[in-house]
Amino acid sequence: MTSDPISDMLARIRNAQLARLERAELPLSKLKLNVAEILKREGFVAEVSSEEGIPGTLTIVLKYGQGHQGAIAGIRRRSRPGRRLYVGHTELPKVMNGLGIAILSTSRGVMTDKDARREQVGGELLCEVW
């Protein structure tokens, strides 16, 4: 059991990509599934599938470009259990001058920084991906 499931998820994705693996498998939760769906929608991963059951499994198929270069150049956890980071819609960071995304947990669900700006809602800044 890990004390920070999102950090564990990001580490598994980062390690799988560095090892040039085709997929990363991790325990399933709603929050992890929502974050993975955002990564798929934004083009950072190729496919996301979940297998219900006890325990549930979330499979993330990684995306690679030319020269087997990973689609994710960097991924960083921002809010941690020891120090939560909340931002308002006016304080949302631009990751790599708009080339990356920030993923937030808001009262309207998990969304990217661009969606949060459009809906003018703030929340907990989970991670940044570029």
CSV table of C-alpha atoms in Angstrom, one decimal:
chain,number,residue,atom,x,y,z
A,1,MET,CA,0.0,0.0,0.0
A,2,THR,CA,1.4,3.4,-1.0
A,3,SER,CA,0.6,6.6,0.8
A,4,ASP,CA,0.4,8.6,-2.4
A,5,PRO,CA,-1.3,6.7,-5.3
A,6,ILE,CA,-0.9,9.5,-7.8
A,7,SER,CA,2.8,9.8,-7.2
A,8,ASP,CA,3.1,6.0,-7.6
A,9,MET,CA,1.2,6.2,-10.9
A,10,LEU,CA,3.4,8.9,-12.3
A,11,ALA,CA,6.5,7.0,-11.2
A,12,ARG,CA,5.3,3.8,-12.9
A,13,ILE,CA,4.6,5.6,-16.1
A,14,ARG,CA,8.0,7.4,-16.0
A,15,ASN,CA,9.9,4.2,-15.2
A,16,ALA,CA,8.1,2.2,-17.9
A,17,GLN,CA,8.9,4.8,-20.5
A,18,LEU,CA,12.5,5.0,-19.5
A,19,ALA,CA,12.7,1.2,-19.8
A,20,ARG,CA,11.0,1.4,-23.3
A,21,LEU,CA,8.2,-0.8,-22.2
A,22,GLU,CA,5.0,-1.0,-24.2
A,23,ARG,CA,2.7,-0.7,-21.3
A,24,ALA,CA,2.4,0.2,-17.6
A,25,GLU,CA,0.1,-1.6,-15.3
A,26,LEU,CA,-1.1,-0.3,-12.0
A,27,PRO,CA,-3.9,-0.7,-9.4
A,28,LEU,CA,-7.2,0.8,-10.5
A,29,SER,CA,-8.9,3.8,-8.9
A,30,LYS,CA,-11.3,6.4,-10.2
A,31,LEU,CA,-8.8,9.3,-9.8
A,32,LYS,CA,-6.1,7.3,-11.6
A,33,LEU,CA,-8.5,6.4,-14.4
A,34,ASN,CA,-9.5,10.1,-14.9
A,35,VAL,CA,-5.9,11.2,-15.0
A,36,ALA,CA,-5.0,8.5,-17.5
A,37,GLU,CA,-8.0,9.5,-19.7
A,38,ILE,CA,-6.7,13.1,-19.7
A,39,LEU,CA,-3.2,11.9,-20.7
A,40,LYS,CA,-4.8,9.9,-23.6
A,41,ARG,CA,-7.0,12.8,-24.7
A,42,GLU,CA,-4.0,15.2,-24.7
A,43,GLY,CA,-1.9,12.7,-26.7
A,44,PHE,CA,0.7,11.7,-24.1
A,45,VAL,CA,-0.3,8.0,-24.1
A,46,ALA,CA,-1.7,5.8,-26.8
A,47,GLU,CA,-4.4,3.8,-25.0
A,48,VAL,CA,-6.0,3.4,-21.6
A,49,SER,CA,-8.0,0.3,-20.5
A,50,SER,CA,-9.3,-0.9,-17.2
A,51,GLU,CA,-10.1,-4.3,-15.9
A,52,GLU,CA,-12.6,-4.4,-13.2
A,53,GLY,CA,-12.3,-7.0,-10.5
A,54,ILE,CA,-10.6,-7.6,-7.2
A,55,PRO,CA,-8.1,-6.0,-7.5
A,56,GLY,CA,-8.8,-3.9,-10.5
A,57,THR,CA,-6.0,-3.2,-13.0
A,58,LEU,CA,-5.4,0.0,-15.1
A,59,THR,CA,-3.3,-0.6,-18.2
A,60,ILE,CA,-1.7,2.4,-19.9
A,61,VAL,CA,-0.2,1.8,-23.4
A,62,LEU,CA,2.7,4.2,-23.8
A,63,LYS,CA,3.2,6.3,-26.9
A,64,TYR,CA,6.6,6.6,-28.7
A,65,GLY,CA,7.7,8.8,-31.6
A,66,GLN,CA,10.6,8.6,-34.0
A,67,GLY,CA,13.8,7.0,-32.6
A,68,HIS,CA,11.7,5.4,-29.9
A,69,GLN,CA,11.5,8.8,-28.1
A,70,GLY,CA,8.8,8.8,-25.5
A,71,ALA,CA,5.8,11.2,-25.9
A,72,ILE,CA,6.2,12.3,-22.3
A,73,ALA,CA,9.3,14.4,-21.9
A,74,GLY,CA,8.7,15.1,-18.2
A,75,ILE,CA,6.1,14.4,-15.6
A,76,ARG,CA,6.1,16.0,-12.1
A,77,ARG,CA,3.9,15.7,-9.1
A,78,ARG,CA,3.0,19.1,-7.6
A,79,SER,CA,0.5,18.5,-4.7
A,80,ARG,CA,1.7,15.9,-2.2
A,81,PRO,CA,0.1,14.5,0.9
A,82,GLY,CA,2.4,16.5,3.1
A,83,ARG,CA,1.9,19.7,1.2
A,84,ARG,CA,-1.3,20.2,-0.7
A,85,LEU,CA,-1.2,22.8,-3.5
A,86,TYR,CA,-4.4,24.6,-4.3
A,87,VAL,CA,-4.7,27.2,-7.0
A,88,GLY,CA,-7.5,29.6,-8.2
A,89,HIS,CA,-8.4,29.9,-11.8
A,90,THR,CA,-6.4,33.1,-12.1
A,91,GLU,CA,-3.2,31.5,-10.7
A,92,LEU,CA,-3.1,28.4,-12.9
A,93,PRO,CA,0.4,27.8,-14.2
A,94,LYS,CA,1.3,27.5,-17.9
A,95,VAL,CA,3.5,24.4,-18.2
A,96,MET,CA,6.4,25.0,-20.7
A,97,ASN,CA,4.7,28.1,-22.0
A,98,GLY,CA,1.5,26.2,-23.0
A,99,LEU,CA,3.3,23.2,-24.6
A,100,GLY,CA,2.5,21.0,-21.5
A,101,ILE,CA,-0.5,20.5,-19.3
A,102,ALA,CA,-1.3,20.8,-15.7
A,103,ILE,CA,-3.9,18.3,-14.3
A,104,LEU,CA,-6.2,19.6,-11.5
A,105,SER,CA,-8.8,18.0,-9.3
A,106,THR,CA,-11.7,20.4,-9.1
A,107,SER,CA,-15.2,20.5,-7.7
A,108,ARG,CA,-16.3,19.7,-11.3
A,109,GLY,CA,-14.0,16.7,-11.7
A,110,VAL,CA,-10.5,16.1,-12.9
A,111,MET,CA,-9.5,18.4,-15.8
A,112,THR,CA,-6.6,20.2,-17.5
A,113,ASP,CA,-5.5,23.7,-16.8
A,114,LYS,CA,-7.0,24.9,-20.1
A,115,ASP,CA,-10.4,23.5,-19.2
A,116,ALA,CA,-10.2,25.0,-15.7
A,117,ARG,CA,-9.4,28.4,-17.2
A,118,ARG,CA,-12.3,28.1,-19.6
A,119,GLU,CA,-14.7,27.1,-16.8
A,120,GLN,CA,-13.1,29.6,-14.3
A,121,VAL,CA,-12.6,27.0,-11.6
A,122,GLY,CA,-9.6,26.3,-9.4
A,123,GLY,CA,-8.6,23.2,-7.4
A,124,GLU,CA,-5.8,21.0,-6.3
A,125,LEU,CA,-2.9,21.0,-8.7
A,126,LEU,CA,-2.1,17.3,-9.1
A,127,CYS,CA,0.7,17.1,-11.6
A,128,GLU,CA,2.3,18.7,-14.7
A,129,VAL,CA,3.1,16.9,-17.9
A,130,TRP,CA,5.2,18.1,-20.9
